[in-house]
mmCIF file of C-alpha atoms and ligand atoms in Angstrom:
data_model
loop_
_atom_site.group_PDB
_atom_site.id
_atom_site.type_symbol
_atom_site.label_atom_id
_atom_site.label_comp_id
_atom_site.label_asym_id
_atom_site.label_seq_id
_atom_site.Cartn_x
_atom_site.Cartn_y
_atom_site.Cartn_z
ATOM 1 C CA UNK G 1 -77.398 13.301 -24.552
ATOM 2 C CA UNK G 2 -75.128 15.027 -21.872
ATOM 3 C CA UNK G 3 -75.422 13.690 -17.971
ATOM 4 C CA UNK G 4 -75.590 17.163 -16.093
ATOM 5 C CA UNK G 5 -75.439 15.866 -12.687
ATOM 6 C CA UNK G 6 -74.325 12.749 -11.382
ATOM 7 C CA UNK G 7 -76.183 9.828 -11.169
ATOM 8 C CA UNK G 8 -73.944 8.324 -8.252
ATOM 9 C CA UNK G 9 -72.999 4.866 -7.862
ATOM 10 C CA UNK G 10 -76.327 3.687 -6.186
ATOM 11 C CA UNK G 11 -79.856 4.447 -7.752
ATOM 12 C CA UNK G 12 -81.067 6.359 -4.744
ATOM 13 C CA UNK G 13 -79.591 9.748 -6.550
ATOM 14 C CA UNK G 14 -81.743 11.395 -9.009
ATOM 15 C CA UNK G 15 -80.097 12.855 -12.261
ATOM 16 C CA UNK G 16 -81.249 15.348 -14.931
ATOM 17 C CA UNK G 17 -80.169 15.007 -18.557
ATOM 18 C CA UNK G 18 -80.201 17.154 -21.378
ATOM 19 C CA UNK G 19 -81.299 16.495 -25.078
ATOM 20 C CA UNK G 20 -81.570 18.769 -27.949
ATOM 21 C CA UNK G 21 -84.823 19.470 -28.913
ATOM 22 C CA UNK G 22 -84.514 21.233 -32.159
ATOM 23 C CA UNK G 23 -84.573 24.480 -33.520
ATOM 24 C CA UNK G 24 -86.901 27.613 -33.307
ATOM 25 C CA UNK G 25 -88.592 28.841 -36.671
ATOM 26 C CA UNK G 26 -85.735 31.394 -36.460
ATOM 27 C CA UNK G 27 -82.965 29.174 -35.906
ATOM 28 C CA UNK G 28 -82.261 29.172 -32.148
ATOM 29 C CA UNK G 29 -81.688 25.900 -30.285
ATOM 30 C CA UNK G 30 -83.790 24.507 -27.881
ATOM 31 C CA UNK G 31 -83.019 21.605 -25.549
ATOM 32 C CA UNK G 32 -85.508 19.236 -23.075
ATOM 33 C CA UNK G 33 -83.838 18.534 -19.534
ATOM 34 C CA UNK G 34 -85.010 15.131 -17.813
ATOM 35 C CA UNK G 35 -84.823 15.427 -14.476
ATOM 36 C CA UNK G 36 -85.596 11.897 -12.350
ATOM 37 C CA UNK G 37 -85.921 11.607 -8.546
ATOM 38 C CA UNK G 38 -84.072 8.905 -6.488
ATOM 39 C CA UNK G 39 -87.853 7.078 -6.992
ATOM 40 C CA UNK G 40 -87.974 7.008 -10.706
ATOM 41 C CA UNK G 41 -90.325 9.643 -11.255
ATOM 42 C CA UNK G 42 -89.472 11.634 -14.461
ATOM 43 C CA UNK G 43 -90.444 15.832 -15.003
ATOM 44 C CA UNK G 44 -89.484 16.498 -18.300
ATOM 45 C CA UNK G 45 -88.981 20.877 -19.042
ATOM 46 C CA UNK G 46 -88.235 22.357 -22.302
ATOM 47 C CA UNK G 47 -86.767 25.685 -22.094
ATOM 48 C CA UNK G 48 -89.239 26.863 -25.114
ATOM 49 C CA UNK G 49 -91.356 28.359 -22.892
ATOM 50 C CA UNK G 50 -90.156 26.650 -19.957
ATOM 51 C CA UNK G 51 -92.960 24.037 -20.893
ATOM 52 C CA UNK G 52 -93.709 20.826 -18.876
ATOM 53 C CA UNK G 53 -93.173 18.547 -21.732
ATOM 54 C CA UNK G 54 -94.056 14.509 -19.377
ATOM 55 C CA UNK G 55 -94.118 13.960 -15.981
ATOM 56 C CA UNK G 56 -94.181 10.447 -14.942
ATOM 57 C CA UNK G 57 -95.996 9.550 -11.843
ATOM 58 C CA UNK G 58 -96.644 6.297 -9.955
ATOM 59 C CA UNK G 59 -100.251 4.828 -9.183
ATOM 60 C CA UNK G 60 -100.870 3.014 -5.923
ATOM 61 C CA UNK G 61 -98.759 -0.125 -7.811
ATOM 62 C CA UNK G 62 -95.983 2.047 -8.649
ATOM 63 C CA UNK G 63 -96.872 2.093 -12.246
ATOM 64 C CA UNK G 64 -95.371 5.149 -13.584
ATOM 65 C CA UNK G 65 -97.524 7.263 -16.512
ATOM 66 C CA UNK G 66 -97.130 10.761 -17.527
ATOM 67 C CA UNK G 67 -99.813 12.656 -16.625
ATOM 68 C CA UNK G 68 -99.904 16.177 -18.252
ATOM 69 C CA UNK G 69 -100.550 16.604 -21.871
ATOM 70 C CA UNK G 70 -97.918 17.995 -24.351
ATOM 71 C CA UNK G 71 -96.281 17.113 -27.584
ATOM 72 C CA UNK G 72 -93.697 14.843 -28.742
ATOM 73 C CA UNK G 73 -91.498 17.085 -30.760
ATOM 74 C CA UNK G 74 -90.669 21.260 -30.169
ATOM 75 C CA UNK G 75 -93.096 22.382 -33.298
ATOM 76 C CA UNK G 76 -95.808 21.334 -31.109
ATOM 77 C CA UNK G 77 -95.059 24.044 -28.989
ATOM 78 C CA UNK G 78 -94.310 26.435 -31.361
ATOM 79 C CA UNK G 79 -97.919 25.480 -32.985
ATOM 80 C CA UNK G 80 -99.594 25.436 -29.771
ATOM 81 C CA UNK G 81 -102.483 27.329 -28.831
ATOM 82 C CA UNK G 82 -103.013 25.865 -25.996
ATOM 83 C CA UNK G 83 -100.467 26.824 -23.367
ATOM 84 C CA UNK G 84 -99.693 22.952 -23.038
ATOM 85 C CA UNK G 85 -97.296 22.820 -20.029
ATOM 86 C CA UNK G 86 -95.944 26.049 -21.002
ATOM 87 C CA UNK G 87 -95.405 29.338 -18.585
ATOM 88 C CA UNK G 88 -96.964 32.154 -19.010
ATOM 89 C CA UNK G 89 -96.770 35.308 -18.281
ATOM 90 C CA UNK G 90 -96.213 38.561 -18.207
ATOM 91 C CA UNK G 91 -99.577 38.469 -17.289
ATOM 92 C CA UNK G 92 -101.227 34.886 -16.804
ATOM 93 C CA UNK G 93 -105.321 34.986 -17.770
ATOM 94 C CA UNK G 94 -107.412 37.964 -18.707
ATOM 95 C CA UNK G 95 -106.754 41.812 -19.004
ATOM 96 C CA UNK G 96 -110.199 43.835 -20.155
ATOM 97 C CA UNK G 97 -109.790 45.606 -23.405
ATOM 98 C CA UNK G 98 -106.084 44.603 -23.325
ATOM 99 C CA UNK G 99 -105.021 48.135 -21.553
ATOM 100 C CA UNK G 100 -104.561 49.308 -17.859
ATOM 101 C CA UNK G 101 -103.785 52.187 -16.590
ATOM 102 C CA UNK G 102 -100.407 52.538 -13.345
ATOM 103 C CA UNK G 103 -99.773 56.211 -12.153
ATOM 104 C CA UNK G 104 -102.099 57.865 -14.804
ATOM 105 C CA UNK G 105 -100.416 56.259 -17.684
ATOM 106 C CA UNK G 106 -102.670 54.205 -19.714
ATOM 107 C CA UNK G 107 -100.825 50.951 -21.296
ATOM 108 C CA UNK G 108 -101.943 49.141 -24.585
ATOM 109 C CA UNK G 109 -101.324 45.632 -24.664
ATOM 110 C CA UNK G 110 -101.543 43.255 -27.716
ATOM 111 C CA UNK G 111 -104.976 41.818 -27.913
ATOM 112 C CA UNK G 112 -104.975 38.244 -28.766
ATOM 113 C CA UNK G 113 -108.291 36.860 -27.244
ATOM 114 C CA UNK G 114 -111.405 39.157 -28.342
ATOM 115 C CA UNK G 115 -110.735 43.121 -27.568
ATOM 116 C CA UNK G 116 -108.584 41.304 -24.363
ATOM 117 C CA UNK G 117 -105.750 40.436 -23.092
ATOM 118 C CA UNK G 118 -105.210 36.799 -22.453
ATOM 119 C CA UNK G 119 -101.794 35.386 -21.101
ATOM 120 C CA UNK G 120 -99.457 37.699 -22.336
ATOM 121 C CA UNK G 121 -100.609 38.675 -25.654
ATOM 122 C CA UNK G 122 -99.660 37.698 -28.757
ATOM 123 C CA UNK G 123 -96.104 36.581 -28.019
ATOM 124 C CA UNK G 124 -96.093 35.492 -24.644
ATOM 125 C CA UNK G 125 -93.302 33.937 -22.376
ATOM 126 C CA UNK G 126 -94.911 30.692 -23.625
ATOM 127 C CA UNK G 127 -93.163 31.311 -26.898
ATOM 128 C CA UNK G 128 -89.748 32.868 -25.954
ATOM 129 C CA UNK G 129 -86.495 30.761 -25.176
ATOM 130 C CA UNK G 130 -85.104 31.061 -21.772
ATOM 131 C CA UNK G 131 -81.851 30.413 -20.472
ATOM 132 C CA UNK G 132 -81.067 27.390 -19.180
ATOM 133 C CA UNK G 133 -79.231 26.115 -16.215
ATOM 134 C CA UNK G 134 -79.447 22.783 -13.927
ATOM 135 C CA UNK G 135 -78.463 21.851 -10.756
ATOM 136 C CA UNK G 136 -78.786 19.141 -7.588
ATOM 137 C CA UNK G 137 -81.503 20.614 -4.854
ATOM 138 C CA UNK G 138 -81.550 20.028 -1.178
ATOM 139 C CA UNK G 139 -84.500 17.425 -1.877
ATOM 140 C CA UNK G 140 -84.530 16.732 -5.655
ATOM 141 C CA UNK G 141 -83.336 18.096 -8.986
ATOM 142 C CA UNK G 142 -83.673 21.689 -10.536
ATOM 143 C CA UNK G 143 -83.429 23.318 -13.698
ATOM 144 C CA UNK G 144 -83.622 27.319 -13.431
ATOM 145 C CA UNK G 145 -84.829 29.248 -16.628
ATOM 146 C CA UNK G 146 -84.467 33.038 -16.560
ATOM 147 C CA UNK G 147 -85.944 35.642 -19.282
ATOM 148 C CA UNK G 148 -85.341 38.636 -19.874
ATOM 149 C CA UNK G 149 -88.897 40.913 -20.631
ATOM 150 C CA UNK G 150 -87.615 43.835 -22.723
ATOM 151 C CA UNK G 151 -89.784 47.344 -21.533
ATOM 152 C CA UNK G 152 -92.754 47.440 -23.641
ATOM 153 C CA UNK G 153 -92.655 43.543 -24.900
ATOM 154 C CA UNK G 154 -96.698 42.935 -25.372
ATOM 155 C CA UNK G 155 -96.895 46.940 -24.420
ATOM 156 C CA UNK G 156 -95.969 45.810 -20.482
ATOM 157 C CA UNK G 157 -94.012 48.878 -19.166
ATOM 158 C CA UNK G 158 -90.328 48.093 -17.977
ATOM 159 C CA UNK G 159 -87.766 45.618 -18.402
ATOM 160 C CA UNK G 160 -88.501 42.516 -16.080
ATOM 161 C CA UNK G 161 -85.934 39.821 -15.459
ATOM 162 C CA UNK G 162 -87.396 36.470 -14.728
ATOM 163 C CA UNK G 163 -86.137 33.546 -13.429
ATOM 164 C CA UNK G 164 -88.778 30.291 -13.089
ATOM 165 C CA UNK G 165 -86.990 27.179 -11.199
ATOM 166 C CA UNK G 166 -88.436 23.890 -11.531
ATOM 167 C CA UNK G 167 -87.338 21.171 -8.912
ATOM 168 C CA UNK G 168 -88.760 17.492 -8.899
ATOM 169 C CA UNK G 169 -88.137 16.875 -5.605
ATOM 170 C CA UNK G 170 -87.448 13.019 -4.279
ATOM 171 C CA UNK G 171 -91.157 13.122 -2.787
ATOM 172 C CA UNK G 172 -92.878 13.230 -6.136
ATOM 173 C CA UNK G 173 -93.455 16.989 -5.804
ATOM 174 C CA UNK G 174 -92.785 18.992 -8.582
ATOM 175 C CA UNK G 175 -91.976 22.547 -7.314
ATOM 176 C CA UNK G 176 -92.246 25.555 -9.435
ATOM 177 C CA UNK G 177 -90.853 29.062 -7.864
ATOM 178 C CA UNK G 178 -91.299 32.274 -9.642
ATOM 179 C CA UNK G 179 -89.273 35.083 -9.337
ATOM 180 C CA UNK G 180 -88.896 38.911 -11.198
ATOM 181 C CA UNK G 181 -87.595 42.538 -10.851
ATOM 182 C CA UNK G 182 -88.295 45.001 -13.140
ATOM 183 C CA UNK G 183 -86.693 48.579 -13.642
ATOM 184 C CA UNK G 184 -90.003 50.488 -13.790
ATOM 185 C CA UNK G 185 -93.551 50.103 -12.439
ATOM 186 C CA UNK G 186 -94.951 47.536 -14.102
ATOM 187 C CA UNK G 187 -97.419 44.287 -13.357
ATOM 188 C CA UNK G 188 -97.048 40.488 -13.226
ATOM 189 C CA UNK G 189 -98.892 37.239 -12.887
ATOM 190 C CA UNK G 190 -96.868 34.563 -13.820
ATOM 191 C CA UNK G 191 -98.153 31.011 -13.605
ATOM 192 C CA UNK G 192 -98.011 27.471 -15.253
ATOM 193 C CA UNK G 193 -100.295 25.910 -17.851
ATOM 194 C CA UNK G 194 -100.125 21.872 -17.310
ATOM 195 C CA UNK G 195 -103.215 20.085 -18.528
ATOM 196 C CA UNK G 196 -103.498 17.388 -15.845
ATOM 197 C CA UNK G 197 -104.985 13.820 -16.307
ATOM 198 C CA UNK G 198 -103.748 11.727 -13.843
ATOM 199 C CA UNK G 199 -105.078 8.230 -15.523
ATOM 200 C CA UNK G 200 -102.676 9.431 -17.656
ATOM 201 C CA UNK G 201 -102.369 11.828 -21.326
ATOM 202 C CA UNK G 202 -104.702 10.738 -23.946
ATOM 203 C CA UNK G 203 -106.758 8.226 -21.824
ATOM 204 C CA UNK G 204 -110.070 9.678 -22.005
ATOM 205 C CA UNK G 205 -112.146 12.438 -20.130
ATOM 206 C CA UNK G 206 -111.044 13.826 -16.462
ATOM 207 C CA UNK G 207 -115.272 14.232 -15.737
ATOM 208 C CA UNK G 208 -114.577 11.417 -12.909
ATOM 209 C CA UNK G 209 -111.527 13.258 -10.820
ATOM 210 C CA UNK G 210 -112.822 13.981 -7.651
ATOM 211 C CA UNK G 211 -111.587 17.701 -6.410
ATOM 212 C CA UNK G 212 -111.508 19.393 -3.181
ATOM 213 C CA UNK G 213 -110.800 23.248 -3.830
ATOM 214 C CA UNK G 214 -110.095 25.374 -0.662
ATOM 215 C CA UNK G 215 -112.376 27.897 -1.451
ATOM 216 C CA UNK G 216 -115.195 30.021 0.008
ATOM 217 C CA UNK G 217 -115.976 32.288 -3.202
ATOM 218 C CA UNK G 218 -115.176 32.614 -6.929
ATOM 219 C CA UNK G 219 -114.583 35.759 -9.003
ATOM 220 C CA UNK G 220 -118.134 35.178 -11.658
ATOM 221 C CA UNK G 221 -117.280 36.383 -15.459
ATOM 222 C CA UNK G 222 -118.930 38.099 -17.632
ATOM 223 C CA UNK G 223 -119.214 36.647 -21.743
ATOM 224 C CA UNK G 224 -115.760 37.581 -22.479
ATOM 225 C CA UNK G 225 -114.397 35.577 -19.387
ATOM 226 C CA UNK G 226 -113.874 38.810 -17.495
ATOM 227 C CA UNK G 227 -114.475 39.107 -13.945
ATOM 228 C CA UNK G 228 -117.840 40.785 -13.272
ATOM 229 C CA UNK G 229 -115.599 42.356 -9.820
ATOM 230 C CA UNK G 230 -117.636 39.978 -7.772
ATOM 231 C CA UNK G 231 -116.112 37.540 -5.162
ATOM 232 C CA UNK G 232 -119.411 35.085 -4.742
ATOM 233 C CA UNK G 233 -120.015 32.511 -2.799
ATOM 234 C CA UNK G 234 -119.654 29.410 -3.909
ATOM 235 C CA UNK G 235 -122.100 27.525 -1.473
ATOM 236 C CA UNK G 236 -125.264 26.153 -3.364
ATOM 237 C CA UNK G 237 -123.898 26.313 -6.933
ATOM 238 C CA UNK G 238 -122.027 23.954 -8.918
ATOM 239 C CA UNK G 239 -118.501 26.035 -7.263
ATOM 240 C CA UNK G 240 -118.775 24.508 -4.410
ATOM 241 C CA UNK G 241 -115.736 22.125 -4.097
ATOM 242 C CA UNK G 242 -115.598 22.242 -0.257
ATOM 243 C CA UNK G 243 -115.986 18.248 -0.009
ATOM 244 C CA UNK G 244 -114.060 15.811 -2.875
ATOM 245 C CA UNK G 245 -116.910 16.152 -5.784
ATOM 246 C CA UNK G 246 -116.233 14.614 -9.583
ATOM 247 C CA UNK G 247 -115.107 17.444 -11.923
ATOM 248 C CA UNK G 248 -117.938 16.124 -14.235
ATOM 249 C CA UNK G 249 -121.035 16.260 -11.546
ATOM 250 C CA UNK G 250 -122.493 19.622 -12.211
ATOM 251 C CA UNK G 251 -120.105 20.674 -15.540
ATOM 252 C CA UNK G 252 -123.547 20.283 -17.396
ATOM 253 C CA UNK G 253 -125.553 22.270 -14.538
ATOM 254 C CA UNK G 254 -127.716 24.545 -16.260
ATOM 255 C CA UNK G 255 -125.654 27.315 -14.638
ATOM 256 C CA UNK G 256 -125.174 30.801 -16.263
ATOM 257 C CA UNK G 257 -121.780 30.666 -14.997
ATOM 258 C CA UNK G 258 -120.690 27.278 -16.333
ATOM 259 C CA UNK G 259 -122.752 28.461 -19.927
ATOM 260 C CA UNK G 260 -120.064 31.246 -20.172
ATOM 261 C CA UNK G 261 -117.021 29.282 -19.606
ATOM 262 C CA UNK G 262 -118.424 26.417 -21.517
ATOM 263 C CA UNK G 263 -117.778 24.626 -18.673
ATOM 264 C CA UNK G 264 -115.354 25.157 -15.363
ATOM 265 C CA UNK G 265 -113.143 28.052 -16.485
ATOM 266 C CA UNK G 266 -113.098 30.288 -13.217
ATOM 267 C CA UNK G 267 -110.876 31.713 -10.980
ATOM 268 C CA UNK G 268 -111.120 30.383 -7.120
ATOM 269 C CA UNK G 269 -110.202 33.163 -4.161
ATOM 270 C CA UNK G 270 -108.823 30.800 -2.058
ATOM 271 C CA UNK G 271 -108.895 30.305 1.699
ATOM 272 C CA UNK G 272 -105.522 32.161 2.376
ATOM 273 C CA UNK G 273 -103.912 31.395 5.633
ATOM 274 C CA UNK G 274 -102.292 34.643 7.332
ATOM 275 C CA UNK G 275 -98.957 33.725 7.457
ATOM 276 C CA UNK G 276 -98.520 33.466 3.495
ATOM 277 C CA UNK G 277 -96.673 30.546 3.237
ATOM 278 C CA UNK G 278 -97.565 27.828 0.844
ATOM 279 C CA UNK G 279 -101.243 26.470 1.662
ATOM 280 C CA UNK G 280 -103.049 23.242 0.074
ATOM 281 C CA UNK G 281 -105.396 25.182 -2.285
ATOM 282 C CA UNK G 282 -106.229 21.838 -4.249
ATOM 283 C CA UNK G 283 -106.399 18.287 -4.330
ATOM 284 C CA UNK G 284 -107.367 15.769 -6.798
ATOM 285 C CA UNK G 285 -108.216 12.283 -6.747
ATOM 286 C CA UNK G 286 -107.928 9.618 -9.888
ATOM 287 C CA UNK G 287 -109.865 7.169 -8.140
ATOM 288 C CA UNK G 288 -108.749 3.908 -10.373
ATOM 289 C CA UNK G 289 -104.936 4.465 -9.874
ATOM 290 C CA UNK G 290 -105.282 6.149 -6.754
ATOM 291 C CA UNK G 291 -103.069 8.926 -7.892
ATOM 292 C CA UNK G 292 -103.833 11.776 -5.860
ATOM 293 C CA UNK G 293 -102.323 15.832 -6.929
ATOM 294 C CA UNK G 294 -102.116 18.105 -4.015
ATOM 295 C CA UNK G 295 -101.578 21.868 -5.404
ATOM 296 C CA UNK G 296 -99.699 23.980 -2.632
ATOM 297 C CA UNK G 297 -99.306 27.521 -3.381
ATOM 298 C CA UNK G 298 -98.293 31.039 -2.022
ATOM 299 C CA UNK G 299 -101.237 32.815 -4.363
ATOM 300 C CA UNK G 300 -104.556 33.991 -3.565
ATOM 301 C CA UNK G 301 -105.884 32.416 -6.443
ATOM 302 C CA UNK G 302 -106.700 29.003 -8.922
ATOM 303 C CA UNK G 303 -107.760 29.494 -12.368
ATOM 304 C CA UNK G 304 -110.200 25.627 -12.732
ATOM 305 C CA UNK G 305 -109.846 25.338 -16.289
ATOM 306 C CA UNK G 306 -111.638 22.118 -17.661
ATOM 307 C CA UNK G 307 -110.110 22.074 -21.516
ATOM 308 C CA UNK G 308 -113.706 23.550 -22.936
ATOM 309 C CA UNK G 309 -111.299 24.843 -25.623
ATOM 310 C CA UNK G 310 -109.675 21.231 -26.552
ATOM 311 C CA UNK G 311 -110.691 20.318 -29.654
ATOM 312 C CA UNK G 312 -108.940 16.602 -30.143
ATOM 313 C CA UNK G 313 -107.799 18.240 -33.920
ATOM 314 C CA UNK G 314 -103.883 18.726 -32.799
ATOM 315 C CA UNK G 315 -101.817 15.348 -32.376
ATOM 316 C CA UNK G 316 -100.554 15.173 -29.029
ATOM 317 C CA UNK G 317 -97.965 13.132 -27.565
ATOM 318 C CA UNK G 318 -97.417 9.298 -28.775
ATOM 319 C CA UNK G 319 -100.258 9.595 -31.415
ATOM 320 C CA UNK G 320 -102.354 10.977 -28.615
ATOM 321 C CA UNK G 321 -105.250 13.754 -29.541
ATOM 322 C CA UNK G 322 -106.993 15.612 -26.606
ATOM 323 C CA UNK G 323 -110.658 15.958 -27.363
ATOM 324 C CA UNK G 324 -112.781 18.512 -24.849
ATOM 325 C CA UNK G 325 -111.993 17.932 -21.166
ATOM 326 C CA UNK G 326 -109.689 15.228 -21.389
ATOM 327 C CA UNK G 327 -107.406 17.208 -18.551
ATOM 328 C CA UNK G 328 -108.128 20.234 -15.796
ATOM 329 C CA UNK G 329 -105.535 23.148 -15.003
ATOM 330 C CA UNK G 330 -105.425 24.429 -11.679
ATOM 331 C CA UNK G 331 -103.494 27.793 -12.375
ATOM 332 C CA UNK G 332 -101.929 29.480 -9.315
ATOM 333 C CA UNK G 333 -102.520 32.898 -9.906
ATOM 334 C CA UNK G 334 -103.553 36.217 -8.659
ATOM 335 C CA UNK G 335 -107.246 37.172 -9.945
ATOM 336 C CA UNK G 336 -107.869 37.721 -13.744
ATOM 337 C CA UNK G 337 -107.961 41.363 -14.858
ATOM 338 C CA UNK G 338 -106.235 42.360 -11.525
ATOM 339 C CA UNK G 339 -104.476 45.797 -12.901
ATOM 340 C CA UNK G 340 -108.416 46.995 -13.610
ATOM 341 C CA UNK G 341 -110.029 45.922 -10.392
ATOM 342 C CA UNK G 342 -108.820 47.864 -7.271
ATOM 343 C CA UNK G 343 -110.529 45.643 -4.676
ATOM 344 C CA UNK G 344 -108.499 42.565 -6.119
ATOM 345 C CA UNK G 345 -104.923 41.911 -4.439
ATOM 346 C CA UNK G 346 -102.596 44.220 -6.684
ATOM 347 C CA UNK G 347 -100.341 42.943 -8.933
ATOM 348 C CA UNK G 348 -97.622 45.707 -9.425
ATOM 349 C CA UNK G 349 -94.342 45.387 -9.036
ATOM 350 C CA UNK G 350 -92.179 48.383 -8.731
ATOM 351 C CA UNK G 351 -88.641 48.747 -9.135
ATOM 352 C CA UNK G 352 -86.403 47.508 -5.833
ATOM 353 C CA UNK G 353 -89.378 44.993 -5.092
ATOM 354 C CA UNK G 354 -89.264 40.948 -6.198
ATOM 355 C CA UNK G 355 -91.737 39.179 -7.565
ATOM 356 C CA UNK G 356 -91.603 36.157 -5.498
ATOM 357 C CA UNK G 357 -94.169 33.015 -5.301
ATOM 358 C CA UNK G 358 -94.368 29.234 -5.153
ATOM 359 C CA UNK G 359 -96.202 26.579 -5.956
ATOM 360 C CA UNK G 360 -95.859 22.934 -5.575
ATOM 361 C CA UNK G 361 -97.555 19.972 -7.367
ATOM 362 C CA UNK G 362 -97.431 17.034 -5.142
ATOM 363 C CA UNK G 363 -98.400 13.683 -5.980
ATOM 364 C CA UNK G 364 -98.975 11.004 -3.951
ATOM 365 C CA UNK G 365 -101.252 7.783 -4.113
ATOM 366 C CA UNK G 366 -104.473 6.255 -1.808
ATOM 367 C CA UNK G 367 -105.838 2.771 -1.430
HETATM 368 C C1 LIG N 401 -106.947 29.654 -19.406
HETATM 369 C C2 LIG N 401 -108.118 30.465 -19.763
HETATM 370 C C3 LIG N 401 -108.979 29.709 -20.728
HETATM 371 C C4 LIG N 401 -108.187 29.344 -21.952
HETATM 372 C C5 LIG N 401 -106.968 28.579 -21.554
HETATM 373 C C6 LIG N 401 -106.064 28.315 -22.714
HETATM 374 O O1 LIG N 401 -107.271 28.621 -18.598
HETATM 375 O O2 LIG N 401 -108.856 30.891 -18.657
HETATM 376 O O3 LIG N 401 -110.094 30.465 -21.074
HETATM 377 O O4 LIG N 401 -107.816 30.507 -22.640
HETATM 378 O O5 LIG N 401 -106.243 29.263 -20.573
HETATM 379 O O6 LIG N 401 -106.742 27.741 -23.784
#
């Protein structure tokens, strides 16, 4: 175990450490960086797939537990099927048919969900090693992964270099900031796949979280979990999450909606302010610790994903399994299936532009 940056003489300094973390299937090494605010709270990043591996937050008393699912050891991750943690990208959620057409051109991606698209394909940036580096913040402690996207990885036009930088800042926030250039037209959605419980991983169902979602409309699906090109309204169905309301209320509602995703699995257009900073999108409440996640983001978008697809079958962390909706996502994103839906905000990027958003989970306790 190597100490990257110092712990100082006094406690109130955070440090991140590094550990190996074992090998790839094809031999290349991986390592898990622990970084740990001045508080005690503990984000733990692999940089297979730049997953969040634990992060350990406090309840009201201060008790620390990790609170996104994951797996112990790296051939978790390399099983996973899931997105536990991970990043994803090029393109996080859906792509109809798996092909879109930029200036006339059509692309064929790999399909690896149905005839779509889903997170970017078969091999996605879930599965690739990134570069690691680590270093002190302003307010906390960082570890920067950057990938290289080679042109036509998945069938995505154009080289894209990404860099992803995680910071757990000393407030309990773990910030998340997205960057990428490419050298031809191409499109990205990048975004980050933690399963959140916040009575902690492998305690049980996440049906009595109370959420507040900052959002006016939805984008409804169609069977194959592809926007219909609708933005609805959320007021008067079970997607309204205007006032705190437990994730498990309506989940059962005999909604067509909810009957397609098997439950939440929708993307929120979210109540953008004008000035396109970061904006509250979310917030959650674990009402017997108190813990309380606040999701600040710059996108227009939240994919509410309620684990319909866990199936408890693949060990988790410390002997953990993670039956059906025993965690929520809250995806930053812009809208699924984007590159085929021109009244959605467009998701190109063309050579000379970044790529460039944010997103913060903050965590914080109430009485
Ligand atoms: C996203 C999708 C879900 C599912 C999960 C991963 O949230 O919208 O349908 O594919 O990822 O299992």
């Amino acid at each position: 175990m190597t100490t990257l940056a110092p712990t100082g003489a006094t406690p109130q300094h955070g440090s991140t450490t590094k550990k190996p973390f074992g090998k790839t299937p094809d031999g290349q090494p991986v390592d898990l960086f622990v970084l740990t605010n001045k508080g005690g709270a503990e984000a733990s990043i692999t940089n297979y797939g730049g997953a969040v591996v634990s992060l350990k937050v406090p309840d009201r008393n201060g008790k620390l537990v990790d609170v996104v699912l994951g797996y112990d050891t790296l051939d978790g991750y390399v099983n996973d099927k899931a997105y536990l943690g991970a990043i994803v990208g090029r393109y996080g959620n859906r792509i109809a048919h798996a092909q879109f057409v930029l200036d006339g051109k059509t692309y064929a991606l790999a399909k690896n969900n149905g005839d779509n698209s889903l997170h970017g394909g078969i091999k996605g940036f879930n599965k690739a090693v990134w570069t690691a580096k680590t270093f002190s913040a302003r307010d906390g402690q960082s570890v920067e992964l950057s990938y290289l996207s080679k042109d036509g990885e998945e069938g995505f036009p154009g080289n894209l270099k990404v860099t992803v930088t995680y910071t757990l800042t000393d407030a309990n926030a773990l910030r998340i900031e997205y960057s990428a250039t490419a050298d031809k037209k191409t499109v990205v959605n990048l975004t980050n796949h933690s399963y959140f419980n916040l009575a902690g991983q492998g305690s049980g169902d996440i049906l009595g979280h109370l959420l507040t979602i900052q959002a006016d409309q939805f984008t409804p699906v169609d069977s194959s979990l592809i926007p219909t090109g609708e933005l609805r309204d959320v007021m008067g169905t079970p997607f309204d999450f205007h006032k705190p309301t437990a994730i498990g209320a309506r989940i059962n509602h005999d909604d067509e909606q909810l009957k397609l995703g098997g439950g939440y699995d929708h993307n929120f257009v979210l109540r953008m302010p004008m000035d396109h900073g970061e904006y509250l999108a979310a917030r959650v409440l674990e009402p017997a610790s108190g813990r309380v996640l606040e999701v600040w983001t710059t996108e227009p978008g939240v994919q509410f994903y309620t684990g319909n697809f866990l199936d408890g079958k693949t060990p988790g962390k410390g002997g953990h399994t993670y039956p059906r909706r025993n965690a929520f996502c809250l995806e930053t994103q812009h809208f699924p299936d984007s590159p085929n839906q021109p009244k959605f905000p467009s998701v190109v990027l063309n050579p000379g532009e970044r790529y460039h958003t944010v997103t913060t989970y903050k965590f914080s306790t109430e009485k």
